[in-house]
Amino acid sequence: MKEAIVSITDLCTSFDGFVVHDHVSLEILKGEVFAIAGSSGCGKSTLLREIIMLQKPDSGSIRVFGREITGLSEEAALDLRKRWGMMFERSALFSSLNVLENVGLPLREHTLLSRELVDEIASIKIALAGLPQSARTKYPDELSGGMRKRAALARALSLDPELLFLDEPTAGLDPLSASGFDELVLNLKHSLPLTMVIVTHDLDLLWHVADRVAFMGGGQVLGVGTMQELSKSEDPLIREYFYGPRGRAAREQAWKPR
């Protein structure tokens, strides 16, 4: 049995009386690409924010790398955060920094490496994210949406994380750019010793990349399994997700020879 990198038990969250999470439990295993999916407003992004300690649940347990994250000291929380990388949906790049400076920022903040070595490592991460070296000197407003996503991914990889979080990585991208990002995630999966957690509603990404998927709805986890397993679920919300027009198209595309 693989080690659980993230363990969530009996998690409850509500906002002004609206239930977001109703006793949610799940495990994310070492080395897998685990996706959290569901329709808009199902609580998947809130769950991600709780895992990375940007938001506190009302009750329940979240353990990351075996550590209970609720009640951690500021120093212990910082040490834990250094072990993961986070790519935000809107990239969250600093507009006043170029790509090289954005990617190198975590290294400058959390290590004592020289500027030359920081720039060298940042350049490696930029290449790993599939960006040309000419992008290093560009600023975020000079980049396309797909290039901003890749720059944000390079920054998330800068400290060689064991755990990588991707929040809606293909949102807002054209189909060609989204497909390219799918392939990039697959390459990372095969080349780096990473556990990846992806929050997405992109069915193509789910079919092509995810090892397992947790499908959320009504404040609960309605099912966990491979996409093939979930596509056979009798739950009406899951069936609607998979067998609507977009779901059928994504499933048919995934089953074509690649």
Tab-separated table of C-alpha atoms in Angstrom:
chain	number	residue	atom	x	y	z
A	1	MET	CA	0.000	0.000	0.000
A	2	LYS	CA	1.358	3.397	-0.982
A	3	GLU	CA	1.923	6.051	1.644
A	4	ALA	CA	-0.782	8.713	1.994
A	5	ILE	CA	0.773	12.144	1.430
A	6	VAL	CA	-2.483	13.970	2.217
A	7	SER	CA	-5.155	12.540	4.520
A	8	ILE	CA	-8.447	14.368	5.032
A	9	THR	CA	-10.874	13.073	7.639
A	10	ASP	CA	-14.412	14.214	8.456
A	11	LEU	CA	-13.856	17.755	7.177
A	12	CYS	CA	-16.673	20.268	7.640
A	13	THR	CA	-16.758	23.820	6.270
A	14	SER	CA	-19.557	26.357	6.025
A	15	PHE	CA	-19.901	30.037	5.124
A	16	ASP	CA	-22.764	32.039	6.647
A	17	GLY	CA	-24.777	28.880	7.129
A	18	PHE	CA	-24.069	27.522	3.626
A	19	VAL	CA	-22.471	24.073	3.843
A	20	VAL	CA	-19.401	23.752	1.605
A	21	HIS	CA	-17.959	20.510	3.006
A	22	ASP	CA	-20.115	17.980	4.815
A	23	HIS	CA	-17.844	15.404	6.502
A	24	VAL	CA	-15.407	15.079	3.592
A	25	SER	CA	-12.765	12.339	3.799
A	26	LEU	CA	-10.167	11.260	1.234
A	27	GLU	CA	-6.526	10.217	0.830
A	28	ILE	CA	-3.957	11.272	-1.767
A	29	LEU	CA	-1.223	8.687	-2.282
A	30	LYS	CA	2.474	9.233	-2.876
A	31	GLY	CA	3.444	9.506	-6.530
A	32	GLU	CA	-0.039	9.764	-8.008
A	33	VAL	CA	-1.713	12.483	-10.018
A	34	PHE	CA	-4.864	13.074	-8.011
A	35	ALA	CA	-7.592	15.340	-9.340
A	36	ILE	CA	-10.428	17.009	-7.473
A	37	ALA	CA	-13.318	17.611	-9.852
A	38	GLY	CA	-16.913	18.726	-9.885
A	39	SER	CA	-19.102	21.519	-11.120
A	40	SER	CA	-18.562	25.162	-10.158
A	41	GLY	CA	-19.321	25.870	-6.505
A	42	CYS	CA	-18.878	22.264	-5.363
A	43	GLY	CA	-16.136	23.175	-2.862
A	44	LYS	CA	-13.092	21.840	-4.681
A	45	SER	CA	-11.117	25.112	-4.640
A	46	THR	CA	-12.031	25.687	-0.990
A	47	LEU	CA	-10.684	22.225	-0.200
A	48	LEU	CA	-7.412	23.087	-1.918
A	49	ARG	CA	-7.094	26.327	0.069
A	50	GLU	CA	-7.620	24.363	3.277
A	51	ILE	CA	-4.947	21.814	2.373
A	52	ILE	CA	-2.367	24.546	1.697
A	53	MET	CA	-3.305	26.414	4.891
A	54	LEU	CA	-4.828	29.494	3.285
A	55	GLN	CA	-8.158	28.792	4.948
A	56	LYS	CA	-9.314	26.905	8.038
A	57	PRO	CA	-12.157	24.376	8.076
A	58	ASP	CA	-14.760	24.401	10.834
A	59	SER	CA	-13.805	20.917	11.995
A	60	GLY	CA	-12.081	17.730	10.918
A	61	SER	CA	-8.493	16.726	10.247
A	62	ILE	CA	-6.028	17.445	7.436
A	63	ARG	CA	-2.658	15.708	7.563
A	64	VAL	CA	0.083	16.507	5.046
A	65	PHE	CA	3.319	14.475	5.092
A	66	GLY	CA	1.985	12.924	8.297
A	67	ARG	CA	1.621	16.300	10.062
A	68	GLU	CA	-1.694	17.611	11.314
A	69	ILE	CA	-1.777	21.099	9.814
A	70	THR	CA	-4.341	22.671	12.119
A	71	GLY	CA	-2.652	24.417	15.021
A	72	LEU	CA	0.851	24.388	13.523
A	73	SER	CA	3.211	27.121	14.652
A	74	GLU	CA	4.164	29.726	12.050
A	75	GLU	CA	7.658	28.249	11.776
A	76	ALA	CA	6.381	24.680	11.386
A	77	ALA	CA	3.853	25.804	8.778
A	78	LEU	CA	6.596	27.552	6.785
A	79	ASP	CA	8.786	24.433	6.874
A	80	LEU	CA	5.871	22.362	5.585
A	81	ARG	CA	5.043	24.835	2.807
A	82	LYS	CA	8.610	24.589	1.512
A	83	ARG	CA	7.904	20.947	0.663
A	84	TRP	CA	5.177	21.780	-1.820
A	85	GLY	CA	4.700	24.028	-4.830
A	86	MET	CA	1.527	25.859	-5.762
A	87	MET	CA	0.378	27.041	-9.170
A	88	PHE	CA	-2.556	29.418	-8.796
A	89	GLU	CA	-5.400	29.633	-11.305
A	90	ARG	CA	-4.565	33.205	-12.319
A	91	SER	CA	-0.809	32.510	-12.154
A	92	ALA	CA	-0.171	35.129	-9.391
A	93	LEU	CA	3.014	36.348	-11.054
A	94	PHE	CA	4.453	39.650	-9.856
A	95	SER	CA	3.904	42.183	-12.639
A	96	SER	CA	7.045	44.152	-11.717
A	97	LEU	CA	9.316	41.090	-12.075
A	98	ASN	CA	10.309	39.341	-15.283
A	99	VAL	CA	9.919	35.587	-15.692
A	100	LEU	CA	13.429	34.774	-14.449
A	101	GLU	CA	12.920	36.923	-11.352
A	102	ASN	CA	9.458	35.483	-10.666
A	103	VAL	CA	10.701	31.900	-10.913
A	104	GLY	CA	13.770	32.617	-8.793
A	105	LEU	CA	11.843	34.431	-6.061
A	106	PRO	CA	11.237	31.381	-3.794
A	107	LEU	CA	14.939	30.511	-4.042
A	108	ARG	CA	15.948	34.041	-3.047
A	109	GLU	CA	13.511	34.027	-0.136
A	110	HIS	CA	14.192	30.570	1.265
A	111	THR	CA	17.826	29.761	0.433
A	112	LEU	CA	21.257	31.355	0.736
A	113	LEU	CA	22.222	30.596	-2.853
A	114	SER	CA	24.138	33.172	-4.874
A	115	ARG	CA	22.292	35.268	-7.454
A	116	GLU	CA	24.139	33.430	-10.236
A	117	LEU	CA	23.065	30.017	-8.954
A	118	VAL	CA	19.489	31.188	-8.387
A	119	ASP	CA	19.325	32.397	-11.993
A	120	GLU	CA	20.804	29.117	-13.242
A	121	ILE	CA	18.260	27.008	-11.342
A	122	ALA	CA	15.425	29.301	-12.420
A	123	SER	CA	16.499	28.902	-16.055
A	124	ILE	CA	16.368	25.114	-15.673
A	125	LYS	CA	12.835	25.302	-14.244
A	126	ILE	CA	11.755	27.633	-17.049
A	127	ALA	CA	12.962	25.079	-19.601
A	128	LEU	CA	11.295	22.259	-17.647
A	129	ALA	CA	7.994	24.131	-17.903
A	130	GLY	CA	8.355	24.253	-21.670
A	131	LEU	CA	9.160	27.942	-22.050
A	132	PRO	CA	11.871	29.192	-24.410
A	133	GLN	CA	14.843	30.860	-22.762
A	134	SER	CA	13.869	34.066	-24.566
A	135	ALA	CA	10.903	34.248	-22.174
A	136	ARG	CA	13.204	34.793	-19.189
A	137	THR	CA	13.389	38.561	-19.663
A	138	LYS	CA	9.706	39.066	-20.462
A	139	TYR	CA	7.231	40.509	-17.972
A	140	PRO	CA	3.848	38.884	-17.249
A	141	ASP	CA	1.878	41.379	-19.353
A	142	GLU	CA	4.086	40.468	-22.328
A	143	LEU	CA	3.149	36.777	-22.114
A	144	SER	CA	0.225	34.861	-23.554
A	145	GLY	CA	-2.126	33.102	-21.150
A	146	GLY	CA	-0.440	29.769	-21.776
A	147	MET	CA	3.018	31.215	-21.193
A	148	ARG	CA	1.896	32.795	-17.911
A	149	LYS	CA	0.611	29.405	-16.777
A	150	ARG	CA	3.950	27.800	-17.629
A	151	ALA	CA	5.890	30.543	-15.838
A	152	ALA	CA	3.726	29.992	-12.760
A	153	LEU	CA	4.409	26.260	-13.002
A	154	ALA	CA	8.158	26.896	-13.251
A	155	ARG	CA	7.981	28.991	-10.075
A	156	ALA	CA	6.011	26.241	-8.301
A	157	LEU	CA	8.826	23.817	-9.185
A	158	SER	CA	11.658	26.117	-8.099
A	159	LEU	CA	12.251	24.542	-4.664
A	160	ASP	CA	12.065	20.948	-5.992
A	161	PRO	CA	8.793	20.173	-4.187
A	162	GLU	CA	7.625	16.712	-3.246
A	163	LEU	CA	4.009	17.775	-3.687
A	164	LEU	CA	2.651	20.000	-6.466
A	165	PHE	CA	-0.750	21.694	-6.408
A	166	LEU	CA	-2.307	22.946	-9.657
A	167	ASP	CA	-5.461	25.060	-9.412
A	168	GLU	CA	-7.453	25.031	-12.675
A	169	PRO	CA	-4.247	24.856	-14.764
A	170	THR	CA	-6.018	24.924	-18.137
A	171	ALA	CA	-8.741	27.466	-17.300
A	172	GLY	CA	-8.890	30.261	-19.856
A	173	LEU	CA	-6.604	28.535	-22.356
A	174	ASP	CA	-7.478	27.847	-25.974
A	175	PRO	CA	-7.796	24.123	-26.872
A	176	LEU	CA	-4.302	23.909	-28.366
A	177	SER	CA	-2.639	25.525	-25.338
A	178	ALA	CA	-4.703	23.379	-22.970
A	179	SER	CA	-3.657	20.216	-24.820
A	180	GLY	CA	-0.022	21.316	-24.614
A	181	PHE	CA	-0.367	21.801	-20.875
A	182	ASP	CA	-1.850	18.299	-20.547
A	183	GLU	CA	1.265	16.892	-22.220
A	184	LEU	CA	3.508	18.985	-19.978
A	185	VAL	CA	1.857	17.571	-16.853
A	186	LEU	CA	2.263	14.048	-18.244
A	187	ASN	CA	5.968	14.696	-18.858
A	188	LEU	CA	6.408	15.943	-15.284
A	189	LYS	CA	4.579	12.877	-14.004
A	190	HIS	CA	7.016	10.562	-15.775
A	191	SER	CA	10.220	12.535	-15.163
A	192	LEU	CA	9.963	13.834	-11.575
A	193	PRO	CA	9.270	12.104	-8.226
A	194	LEU	CA	6.167	14.208	-7.630
A	195	THR	CA	2.748	13.786	-6.120
A	196	MET	CA	0.374	16.112	-7.969
A	197	VAL	CA	-3.001	17.429	-6.868
A	198	ILE	CA	-5.039	19.091	-9.617
A	199	VAL	CA	-8.268	21.008	-9.080
A	200	THR	CA	-10.076	21.143	-12.407
A	201	HIS	CA	-13.332	20.803	-14.301
A	202	ASP	CA	-11.437	20.122	-17.562
A	203	LEU	CA	-12.588	16.691	-18.696
A	204	ASP	CA	-9.798	16.308	-21.248
A	205	LEU	CA	-7.204	16.919	-18.532
A	206	LEU	CA	-8.923	14.429	-16.237
A	207	TRP	CA	-8.994	11.683	-18.860
A	208	HIS	CA	-5.440	12.180	-20.096
A	209	VAL	CA	-3.538	12.901	-16.891
A	210	ALA	CA	-5.252	11.838	-13.657
A	211	ASP	CA	-4.522	8.521	-11.965
A	212	ARG	CA	-7.483	8.956	-9.628
A	213	VAL	CA	-10.230	11.535	-9.299
A	214	ALA	CA	-12.383	12.646	-6.375
A	215	PHE	CA	-15.712	13.932	-7.663
A	216	MET	CA	-17.394	16.463	-5.381
A	217	GLY	CA	-20.993	17.593	-5.243
A	218	GLY	CA	-23.461	18.723	-2.619
A	219	GLY	CA	-20.653	19.308	-0.134
A	220	GLN	CA	-19.534	15.680	-0.239
A	221	VAL	CA	-17.171	13.376	-2.103
A	222	LEU	CA	-19.558	11.447	-4.342
A	223	GLY	CA	-16.953	9.080	-5.704
A	224	VAL	CA	-13.216	8.382	-5.892
A	225	GLY	CA	-11.546	6.264	-8.546
A	226	THR	CA	-10.078	6.200	-12.014
A	227	MET	CA	-11.972	8.015	-14.736
A	228	GLN	CA	-13.038	4.654	-16.150
A	229	GLU	CA	-14.432	3.654	-12.750
A	230	LEU	CA	-16.232	6.948	-12.205
A	231	SER	CA	-17.749	6.829	-15.694
A	232	LYS	CA	-19.654	3.719	-14.548
A	233	SER	CA	-21.026	5.399	-11.411
A	234	GLU	CA	-24.775	5.400	-10.845
A	235	ASP	CA	-24.671	8.715	-8.961
A	236	PRO	CA	-26.865	11.151	-10.939
A	237	LEU	CA	-24.481	14.120	-10.565
A	238	ILE	CA	-21.503	12.083	-11.762
A	239	ARG	CA	-23.494	10.637	-14.656
A	240	GLU	CA	-24.606	14.113	-15.707
A	241	TYR	CA	-20.974	15.234	-15.644
A	242	PHE	CA	-19.759	12.300	-17.727
A	243	TYR	CA	-22.653	11.825	-20.126
A	244	GLY	CA	-23.496	15.395	-21.017
A	245	PRO	CA	-22.337	16.531	-24.487
A	246	ARG	CA	-18.911	17.731	-23.311
A	247	GLY	CA	-18.412	14.651	-21.158
A	248	ARG	CA	-19.154	12.293	-24.044
A	249	ALA	CA	-16.804	14.163	-26.366
A	250	ALA	CA	-13.948	14.111	-23.849
A	251	ARG	CA	-14.471	10.407	-23.123
A	252	GLU	CA	-14.506	9.486	-26.805
A	253	GLN	CA	-11.361	11.519	-27.428
A	254	ALA	CA	-9.594	9.846	-24.477
A	255	TRP	CA	-10.396	6.382	-25.815
A	256	LYS	CA	-8.929	7.084	-29.241
A	257	PRO	CA	-5.465	5.569	-29.901
A	258	ARG	CA	-2.777	8.112	-29.026
